[in-house]
mmCIF file of C-alpha atoms in Angstrom:
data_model
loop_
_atom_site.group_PDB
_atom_site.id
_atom_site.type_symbol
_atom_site.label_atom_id
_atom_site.label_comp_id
_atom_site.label_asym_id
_atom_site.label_seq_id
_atom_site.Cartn_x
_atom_site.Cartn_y
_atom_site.Cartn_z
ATOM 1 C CA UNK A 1 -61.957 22.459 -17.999
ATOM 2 C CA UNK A 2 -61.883 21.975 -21.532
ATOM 3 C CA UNK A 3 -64.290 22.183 -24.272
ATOM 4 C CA UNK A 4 -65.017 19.391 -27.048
ATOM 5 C CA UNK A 5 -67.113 20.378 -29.941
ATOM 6 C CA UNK A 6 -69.972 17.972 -31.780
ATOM 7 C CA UNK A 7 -70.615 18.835 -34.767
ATOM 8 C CA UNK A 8 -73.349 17.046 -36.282
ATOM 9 C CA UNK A 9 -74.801 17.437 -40.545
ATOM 10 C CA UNK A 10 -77.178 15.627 -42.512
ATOM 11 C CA UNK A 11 -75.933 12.843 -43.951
ATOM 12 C CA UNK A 12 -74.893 14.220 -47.380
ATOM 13 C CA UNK A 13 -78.004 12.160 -49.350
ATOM 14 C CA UNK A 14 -80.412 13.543 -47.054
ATOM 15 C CA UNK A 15 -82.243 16.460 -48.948
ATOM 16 C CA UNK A 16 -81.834 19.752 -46.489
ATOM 17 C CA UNK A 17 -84.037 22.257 -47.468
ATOM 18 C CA UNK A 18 -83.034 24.984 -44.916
ATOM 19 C CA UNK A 19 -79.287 25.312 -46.736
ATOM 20 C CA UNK A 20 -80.706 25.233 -49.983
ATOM 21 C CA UNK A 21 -82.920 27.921 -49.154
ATOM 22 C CA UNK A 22 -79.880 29.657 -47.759
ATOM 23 C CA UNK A 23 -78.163 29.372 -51.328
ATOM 24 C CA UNK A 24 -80.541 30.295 -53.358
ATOM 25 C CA UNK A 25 -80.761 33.894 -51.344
ATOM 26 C CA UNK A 26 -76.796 34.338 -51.637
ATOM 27 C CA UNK A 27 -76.979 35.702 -54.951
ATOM 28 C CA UNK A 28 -79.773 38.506 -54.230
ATOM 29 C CA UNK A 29 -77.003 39.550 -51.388
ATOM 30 C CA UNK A 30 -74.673 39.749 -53.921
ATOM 31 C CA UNK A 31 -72.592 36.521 -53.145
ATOM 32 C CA UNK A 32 -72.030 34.864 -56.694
ATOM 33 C CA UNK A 33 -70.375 31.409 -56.980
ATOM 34 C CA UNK A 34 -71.639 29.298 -54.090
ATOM 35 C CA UNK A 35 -72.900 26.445 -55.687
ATOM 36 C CA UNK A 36 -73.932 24.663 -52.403
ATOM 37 C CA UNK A 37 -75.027 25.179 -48.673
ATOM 38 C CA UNK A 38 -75.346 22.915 -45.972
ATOM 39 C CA UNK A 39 -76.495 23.675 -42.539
ATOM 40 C CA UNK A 40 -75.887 21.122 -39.841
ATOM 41 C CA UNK A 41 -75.194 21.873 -35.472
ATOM 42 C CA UNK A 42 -72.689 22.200 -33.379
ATOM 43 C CA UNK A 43 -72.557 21.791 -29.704
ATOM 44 C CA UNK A 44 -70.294 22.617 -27.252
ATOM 45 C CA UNK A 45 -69.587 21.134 -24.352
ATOM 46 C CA UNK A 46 -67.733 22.306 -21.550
ATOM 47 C CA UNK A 47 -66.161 19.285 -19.691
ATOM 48 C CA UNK A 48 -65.152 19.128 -15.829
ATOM 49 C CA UNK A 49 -61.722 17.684 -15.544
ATOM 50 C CA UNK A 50 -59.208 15.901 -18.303
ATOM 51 C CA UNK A 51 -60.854 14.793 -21.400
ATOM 52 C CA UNK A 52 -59.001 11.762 -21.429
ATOM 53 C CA UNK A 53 -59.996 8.280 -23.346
ATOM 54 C CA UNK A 54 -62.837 7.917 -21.299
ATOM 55 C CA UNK A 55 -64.395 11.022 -20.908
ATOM 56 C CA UNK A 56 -63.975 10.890 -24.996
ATOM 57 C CA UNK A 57 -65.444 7.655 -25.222
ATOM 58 C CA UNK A 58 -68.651 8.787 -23.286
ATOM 59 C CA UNK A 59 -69.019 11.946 -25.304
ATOM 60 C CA UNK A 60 -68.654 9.876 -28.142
ATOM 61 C CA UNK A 61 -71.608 7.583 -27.154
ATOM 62 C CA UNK A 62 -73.642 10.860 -26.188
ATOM 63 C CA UNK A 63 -73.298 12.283 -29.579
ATOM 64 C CA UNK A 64 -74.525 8.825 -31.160
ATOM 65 C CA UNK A 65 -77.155 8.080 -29.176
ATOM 66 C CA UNK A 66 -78.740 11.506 -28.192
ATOM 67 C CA UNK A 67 -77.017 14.963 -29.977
ATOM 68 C CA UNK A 68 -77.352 13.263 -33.507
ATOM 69 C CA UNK A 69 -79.628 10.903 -35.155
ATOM 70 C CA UNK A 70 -77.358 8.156 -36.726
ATOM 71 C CA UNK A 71 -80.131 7.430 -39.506
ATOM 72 C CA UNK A 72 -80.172 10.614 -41.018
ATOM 73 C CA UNK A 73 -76.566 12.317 -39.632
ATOM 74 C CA UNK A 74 -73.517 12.353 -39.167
ATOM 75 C CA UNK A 75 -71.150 13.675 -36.683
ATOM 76 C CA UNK A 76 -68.001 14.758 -35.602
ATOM 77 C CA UNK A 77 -66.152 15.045 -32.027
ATOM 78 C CA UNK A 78 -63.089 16.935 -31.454
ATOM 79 C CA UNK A 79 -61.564 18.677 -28.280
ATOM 80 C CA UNK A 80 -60.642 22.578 -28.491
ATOM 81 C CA UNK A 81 -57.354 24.013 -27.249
ATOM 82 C CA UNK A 82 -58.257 24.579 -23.362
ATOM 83 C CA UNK A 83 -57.604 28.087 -23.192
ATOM 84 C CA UNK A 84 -60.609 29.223 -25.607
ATOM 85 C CA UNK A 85 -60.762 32.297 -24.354
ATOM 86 C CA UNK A 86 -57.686 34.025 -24.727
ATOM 87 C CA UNK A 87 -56.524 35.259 -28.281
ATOM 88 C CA UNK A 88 -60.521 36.943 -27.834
ATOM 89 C CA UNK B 1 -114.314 -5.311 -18.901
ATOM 90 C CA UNK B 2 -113.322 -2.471 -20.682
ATOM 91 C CA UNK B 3 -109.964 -2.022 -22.788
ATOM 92 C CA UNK B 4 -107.950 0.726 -21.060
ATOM 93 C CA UNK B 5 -105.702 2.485 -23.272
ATOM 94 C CA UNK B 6 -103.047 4.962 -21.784
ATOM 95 C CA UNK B 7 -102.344 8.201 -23.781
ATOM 96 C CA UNK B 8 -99.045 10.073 -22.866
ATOM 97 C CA UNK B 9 -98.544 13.425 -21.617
ATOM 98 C CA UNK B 10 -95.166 14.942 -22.149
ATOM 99 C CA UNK B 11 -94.520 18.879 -21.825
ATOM 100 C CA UNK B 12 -95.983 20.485 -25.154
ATOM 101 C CA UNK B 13 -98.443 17.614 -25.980
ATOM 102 C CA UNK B 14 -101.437 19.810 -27.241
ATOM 103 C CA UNK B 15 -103.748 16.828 -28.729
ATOM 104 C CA UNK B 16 -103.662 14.343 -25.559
ATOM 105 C CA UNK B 17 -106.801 15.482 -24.807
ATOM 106 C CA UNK B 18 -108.443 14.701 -28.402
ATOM 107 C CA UNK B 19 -107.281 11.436 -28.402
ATOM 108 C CA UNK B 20 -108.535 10.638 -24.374
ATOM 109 C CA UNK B 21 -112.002 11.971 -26.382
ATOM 110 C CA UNK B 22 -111.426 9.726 -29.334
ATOM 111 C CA UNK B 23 -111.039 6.648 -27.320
ATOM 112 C CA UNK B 24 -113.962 7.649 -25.192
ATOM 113 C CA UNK B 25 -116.343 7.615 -28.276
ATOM 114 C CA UNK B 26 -114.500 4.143 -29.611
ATOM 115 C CA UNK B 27 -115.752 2.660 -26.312
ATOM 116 C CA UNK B 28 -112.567 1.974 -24.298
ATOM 117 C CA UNK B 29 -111.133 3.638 -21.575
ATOM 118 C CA UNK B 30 -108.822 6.547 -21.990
ATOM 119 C CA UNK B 31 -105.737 6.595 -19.350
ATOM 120 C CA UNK B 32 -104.063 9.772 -18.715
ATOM 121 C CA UNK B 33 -100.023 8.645 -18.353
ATOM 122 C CA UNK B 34 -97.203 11.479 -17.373
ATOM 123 C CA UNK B 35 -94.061 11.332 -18.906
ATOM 124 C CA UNK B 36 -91.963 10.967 -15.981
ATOM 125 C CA UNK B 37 -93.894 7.859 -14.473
ATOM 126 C CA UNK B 38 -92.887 4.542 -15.498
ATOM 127 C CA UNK B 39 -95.900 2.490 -14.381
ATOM 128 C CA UNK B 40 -97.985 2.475 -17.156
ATOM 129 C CA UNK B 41 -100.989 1.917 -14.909
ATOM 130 C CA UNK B 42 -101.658 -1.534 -16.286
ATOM 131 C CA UNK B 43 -102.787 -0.352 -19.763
ATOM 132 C CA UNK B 44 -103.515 -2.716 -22.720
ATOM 133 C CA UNK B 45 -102.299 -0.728 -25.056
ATOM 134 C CA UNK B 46 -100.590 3.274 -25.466
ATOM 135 C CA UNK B 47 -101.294 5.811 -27.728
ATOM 136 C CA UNK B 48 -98.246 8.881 -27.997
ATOM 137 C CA UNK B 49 -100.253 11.970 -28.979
ATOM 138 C CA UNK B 50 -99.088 14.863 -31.029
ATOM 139 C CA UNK B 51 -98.066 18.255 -30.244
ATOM 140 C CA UNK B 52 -94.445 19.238 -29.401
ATOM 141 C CA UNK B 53 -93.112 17.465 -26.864
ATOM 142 C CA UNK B 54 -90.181 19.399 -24.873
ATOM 143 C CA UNK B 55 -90.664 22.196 -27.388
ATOM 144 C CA UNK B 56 -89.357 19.687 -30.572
ATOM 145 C CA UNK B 57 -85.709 21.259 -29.110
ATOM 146 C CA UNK B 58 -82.657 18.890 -30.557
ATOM 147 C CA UNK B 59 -85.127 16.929 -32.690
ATOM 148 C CA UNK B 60 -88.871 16.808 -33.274
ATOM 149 C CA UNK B 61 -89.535 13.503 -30.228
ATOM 150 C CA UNK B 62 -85.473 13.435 -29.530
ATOM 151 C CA UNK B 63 -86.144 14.469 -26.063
ATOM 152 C CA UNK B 64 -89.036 12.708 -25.091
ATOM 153 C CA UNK B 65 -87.311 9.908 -26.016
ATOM 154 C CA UNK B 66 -85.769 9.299 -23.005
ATOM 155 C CA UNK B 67 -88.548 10.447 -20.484
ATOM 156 C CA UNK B 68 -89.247 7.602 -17.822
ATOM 157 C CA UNK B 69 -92.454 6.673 -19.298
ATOM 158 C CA UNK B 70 -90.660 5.707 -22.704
ATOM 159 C CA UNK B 71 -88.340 3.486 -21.003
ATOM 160 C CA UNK B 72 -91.305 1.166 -19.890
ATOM 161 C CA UNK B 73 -93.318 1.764 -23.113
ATOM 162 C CA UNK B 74 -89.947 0.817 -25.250
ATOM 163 C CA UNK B 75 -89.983 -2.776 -23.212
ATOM 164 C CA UNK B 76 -93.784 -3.546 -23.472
ATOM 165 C CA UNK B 77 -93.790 -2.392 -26.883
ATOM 166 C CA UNK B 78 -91.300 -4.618 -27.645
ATOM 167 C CA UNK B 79 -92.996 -7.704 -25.601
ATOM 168 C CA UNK B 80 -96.028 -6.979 -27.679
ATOM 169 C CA UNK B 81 -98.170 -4.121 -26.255
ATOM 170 C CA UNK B 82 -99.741 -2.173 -29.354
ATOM 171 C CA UNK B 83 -98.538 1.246 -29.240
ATOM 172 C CA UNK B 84 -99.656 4.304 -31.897
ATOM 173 C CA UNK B 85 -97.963 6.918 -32.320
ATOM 174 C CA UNK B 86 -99.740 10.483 -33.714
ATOM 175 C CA UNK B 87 -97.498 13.027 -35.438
ATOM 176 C CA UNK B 88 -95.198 13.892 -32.669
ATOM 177 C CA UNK B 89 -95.778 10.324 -31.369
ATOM 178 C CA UNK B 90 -94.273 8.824 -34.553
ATOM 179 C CA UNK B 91 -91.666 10.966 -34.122
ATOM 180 C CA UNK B 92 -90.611 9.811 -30.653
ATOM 181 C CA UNK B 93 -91.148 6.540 -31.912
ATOM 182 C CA UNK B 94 -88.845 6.685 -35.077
ATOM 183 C CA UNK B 95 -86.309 8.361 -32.655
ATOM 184 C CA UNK B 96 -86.668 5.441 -29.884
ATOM 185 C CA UNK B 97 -85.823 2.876 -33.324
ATOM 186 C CA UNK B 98 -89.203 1.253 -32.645
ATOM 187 C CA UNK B 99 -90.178 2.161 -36.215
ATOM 188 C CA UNK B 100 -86.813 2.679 -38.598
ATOM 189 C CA UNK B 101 -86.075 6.092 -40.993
ATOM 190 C CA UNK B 102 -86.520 9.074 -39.227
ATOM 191 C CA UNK B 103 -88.453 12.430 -39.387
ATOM 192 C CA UNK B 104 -87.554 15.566 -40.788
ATOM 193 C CA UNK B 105 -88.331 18.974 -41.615
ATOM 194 C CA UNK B 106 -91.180 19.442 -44.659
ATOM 195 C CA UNK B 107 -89.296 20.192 -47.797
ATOM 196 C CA UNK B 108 -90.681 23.401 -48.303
ATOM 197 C CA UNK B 109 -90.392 24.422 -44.827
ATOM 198 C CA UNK B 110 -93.474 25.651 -43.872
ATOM 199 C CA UNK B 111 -95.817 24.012 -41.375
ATOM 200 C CA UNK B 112 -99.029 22.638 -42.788
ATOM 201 C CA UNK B 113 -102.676 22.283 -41.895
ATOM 202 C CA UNK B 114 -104.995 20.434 -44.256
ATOM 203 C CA UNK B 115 -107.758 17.915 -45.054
ATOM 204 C CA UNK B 116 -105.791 15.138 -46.438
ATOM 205 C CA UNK B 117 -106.099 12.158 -48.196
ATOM 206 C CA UNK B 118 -104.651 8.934 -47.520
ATOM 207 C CA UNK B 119 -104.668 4.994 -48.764
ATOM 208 C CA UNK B 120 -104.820 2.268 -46.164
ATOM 209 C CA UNK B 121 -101.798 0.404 -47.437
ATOM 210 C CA UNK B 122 -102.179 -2.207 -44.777
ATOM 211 C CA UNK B 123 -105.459 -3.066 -42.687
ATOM 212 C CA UNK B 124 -103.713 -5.391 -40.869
ATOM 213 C CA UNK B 125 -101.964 -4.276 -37.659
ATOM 214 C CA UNK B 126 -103.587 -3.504 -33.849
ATOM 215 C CA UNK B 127 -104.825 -0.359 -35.137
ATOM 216 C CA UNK B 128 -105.850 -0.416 -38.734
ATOM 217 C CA UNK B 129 -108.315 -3.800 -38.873
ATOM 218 C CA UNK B 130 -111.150 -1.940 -38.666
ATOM 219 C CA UNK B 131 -110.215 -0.213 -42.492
ATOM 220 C CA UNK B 132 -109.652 -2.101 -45.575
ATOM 221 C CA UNK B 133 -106.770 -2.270 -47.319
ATOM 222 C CA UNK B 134 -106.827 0.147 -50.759
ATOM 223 C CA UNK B 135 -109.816 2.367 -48.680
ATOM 224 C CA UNK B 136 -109.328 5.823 -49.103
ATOM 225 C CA UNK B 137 -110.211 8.133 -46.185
ATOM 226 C CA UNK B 138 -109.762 11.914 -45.373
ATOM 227 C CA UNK B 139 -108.020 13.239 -42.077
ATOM 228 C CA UNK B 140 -106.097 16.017 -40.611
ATOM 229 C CA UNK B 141 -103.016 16.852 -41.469
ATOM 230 C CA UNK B 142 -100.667 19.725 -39.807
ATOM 231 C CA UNK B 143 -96.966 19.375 -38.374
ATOM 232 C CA UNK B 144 -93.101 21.032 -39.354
ATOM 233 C CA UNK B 145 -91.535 18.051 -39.476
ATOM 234 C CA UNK B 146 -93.069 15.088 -41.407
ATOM 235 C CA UNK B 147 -90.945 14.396 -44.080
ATOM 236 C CA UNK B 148 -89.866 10.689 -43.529
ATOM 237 C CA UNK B 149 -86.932 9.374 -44.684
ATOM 238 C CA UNK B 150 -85.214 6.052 -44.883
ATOM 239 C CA UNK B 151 -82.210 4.793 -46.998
ATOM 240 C CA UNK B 152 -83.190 2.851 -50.115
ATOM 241 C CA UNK B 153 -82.650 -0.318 -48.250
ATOM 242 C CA UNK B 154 -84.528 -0.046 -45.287
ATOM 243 C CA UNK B 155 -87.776 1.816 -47.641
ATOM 244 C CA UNK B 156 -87.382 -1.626 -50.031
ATOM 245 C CA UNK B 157 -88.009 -3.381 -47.184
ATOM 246 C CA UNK B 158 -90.523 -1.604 -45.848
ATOM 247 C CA UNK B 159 -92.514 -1.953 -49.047
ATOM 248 C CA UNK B 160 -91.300 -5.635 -49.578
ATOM 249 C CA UNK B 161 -92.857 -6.737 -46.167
ATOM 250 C CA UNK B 162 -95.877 -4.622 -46.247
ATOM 251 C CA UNK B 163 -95.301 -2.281 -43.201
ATOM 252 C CA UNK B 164 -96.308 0.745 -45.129
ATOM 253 C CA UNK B 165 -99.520 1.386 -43.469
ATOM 254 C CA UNK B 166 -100.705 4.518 -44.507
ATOM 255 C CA UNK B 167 -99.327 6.591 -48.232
ATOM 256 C CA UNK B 168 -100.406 10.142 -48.953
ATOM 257 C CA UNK B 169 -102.814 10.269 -52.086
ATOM 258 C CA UNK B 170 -103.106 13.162 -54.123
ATOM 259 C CA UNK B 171 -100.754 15.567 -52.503
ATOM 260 C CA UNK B 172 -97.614 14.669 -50.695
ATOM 261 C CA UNK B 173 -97.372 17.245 -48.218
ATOM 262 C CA UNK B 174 -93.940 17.453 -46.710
ATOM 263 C CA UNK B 175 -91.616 15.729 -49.289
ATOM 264 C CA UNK B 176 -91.963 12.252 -47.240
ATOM 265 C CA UNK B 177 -90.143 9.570 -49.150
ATOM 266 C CA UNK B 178 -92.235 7.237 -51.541
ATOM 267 C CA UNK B 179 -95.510 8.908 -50.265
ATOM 268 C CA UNK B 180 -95.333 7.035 -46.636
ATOM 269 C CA UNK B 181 -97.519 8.558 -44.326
ATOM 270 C CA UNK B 182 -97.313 5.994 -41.846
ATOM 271 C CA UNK B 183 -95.815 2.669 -41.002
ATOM 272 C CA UNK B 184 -95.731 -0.252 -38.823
ATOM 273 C CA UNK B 185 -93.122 -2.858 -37.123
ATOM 274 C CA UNK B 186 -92.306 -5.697 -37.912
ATOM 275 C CA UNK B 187 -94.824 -7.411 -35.283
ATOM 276 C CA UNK B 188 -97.710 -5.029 -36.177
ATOM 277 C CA UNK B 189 -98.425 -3.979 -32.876
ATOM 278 C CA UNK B 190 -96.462 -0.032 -33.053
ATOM 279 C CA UNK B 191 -97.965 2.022 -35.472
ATOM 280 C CA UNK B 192 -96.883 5.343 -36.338
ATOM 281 C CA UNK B 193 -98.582 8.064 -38.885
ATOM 282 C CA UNK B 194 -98.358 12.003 -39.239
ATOM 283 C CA UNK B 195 -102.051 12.663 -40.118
ATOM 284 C CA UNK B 196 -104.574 12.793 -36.793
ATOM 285 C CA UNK B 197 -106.913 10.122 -36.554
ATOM 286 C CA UNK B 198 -108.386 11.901 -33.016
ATOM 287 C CA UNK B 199 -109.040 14.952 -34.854
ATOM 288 C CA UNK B 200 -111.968 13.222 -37.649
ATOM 289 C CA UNK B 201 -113.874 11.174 -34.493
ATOM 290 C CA UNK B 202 -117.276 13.551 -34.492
ATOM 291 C CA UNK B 203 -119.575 14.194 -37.528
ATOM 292 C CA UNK B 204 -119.864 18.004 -35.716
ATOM 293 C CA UNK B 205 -116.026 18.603 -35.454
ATOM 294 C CA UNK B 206 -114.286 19.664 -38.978
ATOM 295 C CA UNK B 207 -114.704 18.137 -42.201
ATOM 296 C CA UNK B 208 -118.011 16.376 -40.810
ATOM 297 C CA UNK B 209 -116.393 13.032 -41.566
ATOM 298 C CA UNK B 210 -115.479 10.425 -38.830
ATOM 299 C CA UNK B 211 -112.465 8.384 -41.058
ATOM 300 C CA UNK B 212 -110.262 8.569 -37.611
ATOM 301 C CA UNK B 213 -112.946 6.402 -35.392
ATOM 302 C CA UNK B 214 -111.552 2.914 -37.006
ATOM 303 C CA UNK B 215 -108.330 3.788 -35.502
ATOM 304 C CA UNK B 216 -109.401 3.900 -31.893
ATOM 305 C CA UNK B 217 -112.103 0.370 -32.551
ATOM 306 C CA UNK B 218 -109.523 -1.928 -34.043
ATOM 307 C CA UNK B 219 -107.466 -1.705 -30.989
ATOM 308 C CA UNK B 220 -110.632 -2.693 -29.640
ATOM 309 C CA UNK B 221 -111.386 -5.198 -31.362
ATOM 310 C CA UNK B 222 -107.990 -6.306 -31.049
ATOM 311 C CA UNK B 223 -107.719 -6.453 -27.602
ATOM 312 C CA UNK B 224 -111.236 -8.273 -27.090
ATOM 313 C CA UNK B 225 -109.922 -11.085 -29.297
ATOM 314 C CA UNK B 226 -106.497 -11.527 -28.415
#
C-alpha cells in the first residue's frame, strides 16, 4: 500500500473567486500581510501494491483526464512515504 | 414521421422533464434516455438537460461525463447528430471537449435565478434557425457554475469563426468571459448555453413569454430538411 497525492489548482490566469474571498476575510481575523490566496484540491489515493512506472503512469493519465480539467488546471502527482501513519 | 429527440436522464437532472414538455409543444417526439444505456433508441437528435448531474461532485458535468450514454452520444455527435446541451448539459459537454473552455464557478459565488436577456449571436446552427441573428429574447437564467472561460486563443477563435451563439445583454451574470452565454462547434450541430430555453415554452408559465419555443422547432425544421 502506498498513497500518491493529486493535487490539482486553477491554472494561475484563471480568476478564483473562492480564495479571493478567503483573503479578503484574513484581515478581519487578524491575519495582516497575505497578499494572495489560492484554493485548489487534493486527492489521495491509496494504491494496492508497488507504485512503480506503471501504476504512476496510469495515475498520471487519471489525473489528466478525469481528477483535473486540463483547460482550466493544473496538477501535480507525487507518492507519500508508505508509512503515513506513523509519526501521528 | 415525427422527429424523435432523446433527452438524458442522469442522477440529479431536475429539468428533463421541462424539456420532454418543450419538445412536446415544438411538435416532435420527446425520448426519455438513462444515463447508463448506450442505445440511444434511434434518436435524431439529443438534448442534455440541466440540473446537477451526480450531485456536480469533482466538477459541475465531470462525472456524467463518462456515463455509458455519453460514450455513444460523444460518437454520434461527432458523426453529425445535433446535440444541445442546457446548463448542466453544456457543462458535460465542455467537459467531454465537444465544445472547448470550460465552466466555472460564478464570480461572485452565489447561485442565480433571473429573467435574462440574451443576443442571438448566430441563427445558424441545428438549434438556433428558427431566431435571427442580432434578435434579442428573454429566458431563464439560474445555475452555480456558469462562468465560461477559455484562453485568449481559443475565445479569438471562437469569435473569429462565429461559434458564439448566444452573449448575455445587459447584465453578465456569472463573470463568463466576453459575455458568452452559449456556443457552438465547429460543425454546428452541438450547441451548448446556460440560460433554459424549456423553461420560456408556455405563455402561462413565468415571464408569459415563449422566446425558448424556437429552440425546440429549428431542430425541427432541421431534421425535416436534412
Amino acid at each position: 500500500m502506498a498513497r500518491v497525492v493529486v493535487d490539482v489548482m486553477l491554472k494561475p490566469e484563471i480568476l478564483d473567486p473562492q480564495g479571493q474571498a478567503v483573503q479578503r476575510a484574513l484581515p478581519r481575523l487578524g491575519f495582516e500581510g497575505v497578499s494572495d490566496v489560492r484554493q485548489g484540491k487534493r486527492f489521495e489515493l491509496e494504491v494496492d501494491g508497488p507504485v512503480d512506472d506503471a501504476a504512476l503512469a496510469r495515475i498520471h493519465e487519471l489525473a489528466e483526464s478525469f481528477l483535473a480539467n486540463t483547460v482550466i488546471e493544473d496538477f501535480t502527482v507525487k507518492v507519500e512515504d508508505e508509512k503515513v501513519e506513523a509519526g501521528k | 414521421m415525427t422527429a424523435r429527440i432523446g433527452v438524458v436522464t442522469f442522477p440529479g437532472s431536475l429539468d428533463d422533464r421541462d424539456t420532454q414538455r418543450a419538445i412536446r409543444l415544438a411538435g416532435a417526439e420527446p425520448v426519455a434516455l438513462w444515463h447508463k444505456d448506450k442505445d440511444l433508441k434511434q434518436v435524431d437528435a439529443v438534448v442534455l438537460p440541466g440540473g446537477f448531474s451526480y450531485g456536480d461532485y469533482l466538477r459541475a458535468g465531470a462525472i456524467s461525463r463518462f456515463s455509458p450514454v455519453m460514450e455513444t452520444v460523444i460518437a454520434q455527435a461527432k458523426a453529425g447528430m445535433p446535440v444541445l446541451g442546457i446548463c448542466n448539459g453544456f457543462q458535460v459537454l465542455t467537459e467531454a471537449h465537444l465544445l472547448p473552455g470550460a465552466m466555472l464557478g460564478n464570480n461572485h459565488l452565489h447561485f442565480i435565478c433571473r429573467d435574462q436577456k440574451l443576443r442571438v449571436e448566430n441563427a445558424g446552427t441545428s438549434w438556433t434557425a428558427d431566431y435571427a441573428s442580432g434578435q434579442e429574447i428573454h429566458i431563464p437564467l439560474k445555475n452555480m457554475d456558469g462562468r465560461y472561460v477559455a484562453d485568449e486563443r481559443t475565445l479569438d477563435m471562437l469569435e473569429a469563426e462565429g461559434r458564439v451563439v448566444f452573449r448575455y445583454v445587459d447584465v453578465n451574470p456569472n463573470g463568463s468571459l466576453r459575455d458568452i452565454a452559449g456556443i457552438t462547434n465547429e460543425a454546428g450541430n452541438v450547441v451548448g448555453l446556460m440560460p433554459h430555453p424549456e423553461h420560456a415554452v408556455e405563455p402561462l408559465v413565468g415571464s408569459g413569454r415563449t422566446d425558448g419555443l424556437p429552440f425546440f422547432t429549428s431542430i425541427l425544421k432541421k431534421l425535416v430538411t436534412a
